[in-house]
Amino acid sequence: MATLRNLAINTLRKHGHRNIAAGLRHVSYDPFNRPLDLLGIT
């Protein structure tokens, strides 16, 4: 679980989100597309 948490935090930081809570909120607005876009999977 810690590895997944660190992956999420580092991915958000890599894409310019300095505030992790705000970055998670931004990604969660469209939960089926934004996380995949962030990871480059789409």
mmCIF file of N, CA and C in Angstrom:
data_model
loop_
_atom_site.group_PDB
_atom_site.id
_atom_site.type_symbol
_atom_site.label_atom_id
_atom_site.label_comp_id
_atom_site.label_asym_id
_atom_site.label_seq_id
_atom_site.Cartn_x
_atom_site.Cartn_y
_atom_site.Cartn_z
ATOM 1 N N MET A 1 0.819 -1.184 0.000
ATOM 2 C CA MET A 1 0.000 0.000 0.000
ATOM 3 C C MET A 1 0.871 1.259 0.000
ATOM 4 N N ALA A 2 1.960 1.206 0.717
ATOM 5 C CA ALA A 2 2.848 2.364 0.754
ATOM 6 C C ALA A 2 3.461 2.624 -0.616
ATOM 7 N N THR A 3 3.739 1.563 -1.353
ATOM 8 C CA THR A 3 4.309 1.719 -2.689
ATOM 9 C C THR A 3 3.319 2.400 -3.616
ATOM 10 N N LEU A 4 2.048 2.002 -3.547
ATOM 11 C CA LEU A 4 1.019 2.633 -4.379
ATOM 12 C C LEU A 4 0.810 4.093 -4.000
ATOM 13 N N ARG A 5 0.851 4.376 -2.697
ATOM 14 C CA ARG A 5 0.704 5.755 -2.230
ATOM 15 C C ARG A 5 1.852 6.612 -2.757
ATOM 16 N N ASN A 6 3.073 6.107 -2.672
ATOM 17 C CA ASN A 6 4.230 6.844 -3.162
ATOM 18 C C ASN A 6 4.178 7.035 -4.671
ATOM 19 N N LEU A 7 3.692 6.024 -5.389
ATOM 20 C CA LEU A 7 3.530 6.151 -6.832
ATOM 21 C C LEU A 7 2.557 7.280 -7.163
ATOM 22 N N ALA A 8 1.436 7.332 -6.451
ATOM 23 C CA ALA A 8 0.439 8.383 -6.690
ATOM 24 C C ALA A 8 1.019 9.765 -6.382
ATOM 25 N N ILE A 9 1.688 9.904 -5.274
ATOM 26 C CA ILE A 9 2.256 11.194 -4.880
ATOM 27 C C ILE A 9 3.320 11.639 -5.873
ATOM 28 N N ASN A 10 4.212 10.737 -6.245
ATOM 29 C CA ASN A 10 5.279 11.099 -7.176
ATOM 30 C C ASN A 10 4.748 11.422 -8.567
ATOM 31 N N THR A 11 3.695 10.727 -8.989
ATOM 32 C CA THR A 11 3.091 11.022 -10.288
ATOM 33 C C THR A 11 2.444 12.401 -10.274
ATOM 34 N N LEU A 12 1.760 12.729 -9.195
ATOM 35 C CA LEU A 12 1.156 14.063 -9.091
ATOM 36 C C LEU A 12 2.234 15.142 -9.097
ATOM 37 N N ARG A 13 3.309 14.930 -8.367
ATOM 38 C CA ARG A 13 4.401 15.914 -8.333
ATOM 39 C C ARG A 13 5.060 16.063 -9.698
ATOM 40 N N LYS A 14 5.213 14.953 -10.402
ATOM 41 C CA LYS A 14 5.825 14.973 -11.731
ATOM 42 C C LYS A 14 5.010 15.832 -12.704
ATOM 43 N N HIS A 15 3.698 15.860 -12.512
ATOM 44 C CA HIS A 15 2.823 16.617 -13.400
ATOM 45 C C HIS A 15 2.492 18.001 -12.859
ATOM 46 N N GLY A 16 3.268 18.469 -11.890
ATOM 47 C CA GLY A 16 3.181 19.853 -11.466
ATOM 48 C C GLY A 16 2.283 20.164 -10.287
ATOM 49 N N HIS A 17 1.701 19.167 -9.664
ATOM 50 C CA HIS A 17 0.851 19.423 -8.494
ATOM 51 C C HIS A 17 1.741 19.494 -7.260
ATOM 52 N N ARG A 18 1.858 20.658 -6.674
ATOM 53 C CA ARG A 18 2.675 20.804 -5.461
ATOM 54 C C ARG A 18 1.858 20.518 -4.211
ATOM 55 N N ASN A 19 0.567 20.763 -4.260
ATOM 56 C CA ASN A 19 -0.317 20.453 -3.148
ATOM 57 C C ASN A 19 -0.985 19.118 -3.474
ATOM 58 N N ILE A 20 -0.611 18.070 -2.762
ATOM 59 C CA ILE A 20 -1.070 16.719 -3.075
ATOM 60 C C ILE A 20 -2.577 16.591 -2.883
ATOM 61 N N ALA A 21 -3.126 17.177 -1.834
ATOM 62 C CA ALA A 21 -4.566 17.097 -1.597
ATOM 63 C C ALA A 21 -5.334 17.757 -2.747
ATOM 64 N N ALA A 22 -4.882 18.909 -3.191
ATOM 65 C CA ALA A 22 -5.540 19.585 -4.310
ATOM 66 C C ALA A 22 -5.382 18.775 -5.590
ATOM 67 N N GLY A 23 -4.231 18.160 -5.784
ATOM 68 C CA GLY A 23 -4.016 17.321 -6.958
ATOM 69 C C GLY A 23 -4.932 16.112 -6.971
ATOM 70 N N LEU A 24 -5.123 15.491 -5.815
ATOM 71 C CA LEU A 24 -6.040 14.352 -5.726
ATOM 72 C C LEU A 24 -7.478 14.768 -6.005
ATOM 73 N N ARG A 25 -7.864 15.931 -5.502
ATOM 74 C CA ARG A 25 -9.210 16.429 -5.801
ATOM 75 C C ARG A 25 -9.378 16.686 -7.284
ATOM 76 N N HIS A 26 -8.376 17.286 -7.903
ATOM 77 C CA HIS A 26 -8.439 17.583 -9.328
ATOM 78 C C HIS A 26 -8.589 16.298 -10.149
ATOM 79 N N VAL A 27 -7.833 15.282 -9.800
ATOM 80 C CA VAL A 27 -7.886 14.010 -10.529
ATOM 81 C C VAL A 27 -9.201 13.290 -10.266
ATOM 82 N N SER A 28 -9.759 13.429 -9.084
ATOM 83 C CA SER A 28 -10.969 12.688 -8.739
ATOM 84 C C SER A 28 -12.242 13.286 -9.334
ATOM 85 N N TYR A 29 -12.182 14.478 -9.936
ATOM 86 C CA TYR A 29 -13.375 15.061 -10.546
ATOM 87 C C TYR A 29 -13.883 14.221 -11.702
ATOM 88 N N ASP A 30 -13.004 13.543 -12.408
ATOM 89 C CA ASP A 30 -13.373 12.674 -13.511
ATOM 90 C C ASP A 30 -12.638 11.348 -13.304
ATOM 91 N N PRO A 31 -13.130 10.498 -12.392
ATOM 92 C CA PRO A 31 -12.353 9.357 -11.916
ATOM 93 C C PRO A 31 -12.059 8.276 -12.952
ATOM 94 N N PHE A 32 -12.760 8.275 -14.086
ATOM 95 C CA PHE A 32 -12.520 7.218 -15.065
ATOM 96 C C PHE A 32 -11.576 7.644 -16.180
ATOM 97 N N ASN A 33 -11.263 8.940 -16.272
ATOM 98 C CA ASN A 33 -10.384 9.400 -17.332
ATOM 99 C C ASN A 33 -9.117 10.087 -16.833
ATOM 100 N N ARG A 34 -9.231 10.963 -15.870
ATOM 101 C CA ARG A 34 -8.068 11.764 -15.458
ATOM 102 C C ARG A 34 -6.917 10.937 -14.900
ATOM 103 N N PRO A 35 -7.167 9.936 -14.029
ATOM 104 C CA PRO A 35 -6.015 9.154 -13.555
ATOM 105 C C PRO A 35 -5.294 8.433 -14.690
ATOM 106 N N LEU A 36 -6.035 7.963 -15.673
ATOM 107 C CA LEU A 36 -5.407 7.277 -16.800
ATOM 108 C C LEU A 36 -4.619 8.268 -17.657
ATOM 109 N N ASP A 37 -5.158 9.466 -17.842
ATOM 110 C CA ASP A 37 -4.441 10.494 -18.565
ATOM 111 C C ASP A 37 -3.144 10.863 -17.848
ATOM 112 N N LEU A 38 -3.219 10.952 -16.542
ATOM 113 C CA LEU A 38 -2.054 11.312 -15.740
ATOM 114 C C LEU A 38 -0.935 10.273 -15.897
ATOM 115 N N LEU A 39 -1.327 9.009 -15.990
ATOM 116 C CA LEU A 39 -0.345 7.933 -16.130
ATOM 117 C C LEU A 39 0.037 7.684 -17.589
ATOM 118 N N GLY A 40 -0.676 8.317 -18.522
ATOM 119 C CA GLY A 40 -0.368 8.153 -19.934
ATOM 120 C C GLY A 40 -0.862 6.827 -20.508
ATOM 121 N N ILE A 41 -1.949 6.304 -19.965
ATOM 122 C CA ILE A 41 -2.460 5.002 -20.375
ATOM 123 C C ILE A 41 -3.553 5.117 -21.439
ATOM 124 N N THR A 42 -4.169 6.237 -21.585
ATOM 125 C CA THR A 42 -5.329 6.337 -22.480
ATOM 126 C C THR A 42 -5.003 6.103 -23.909
#
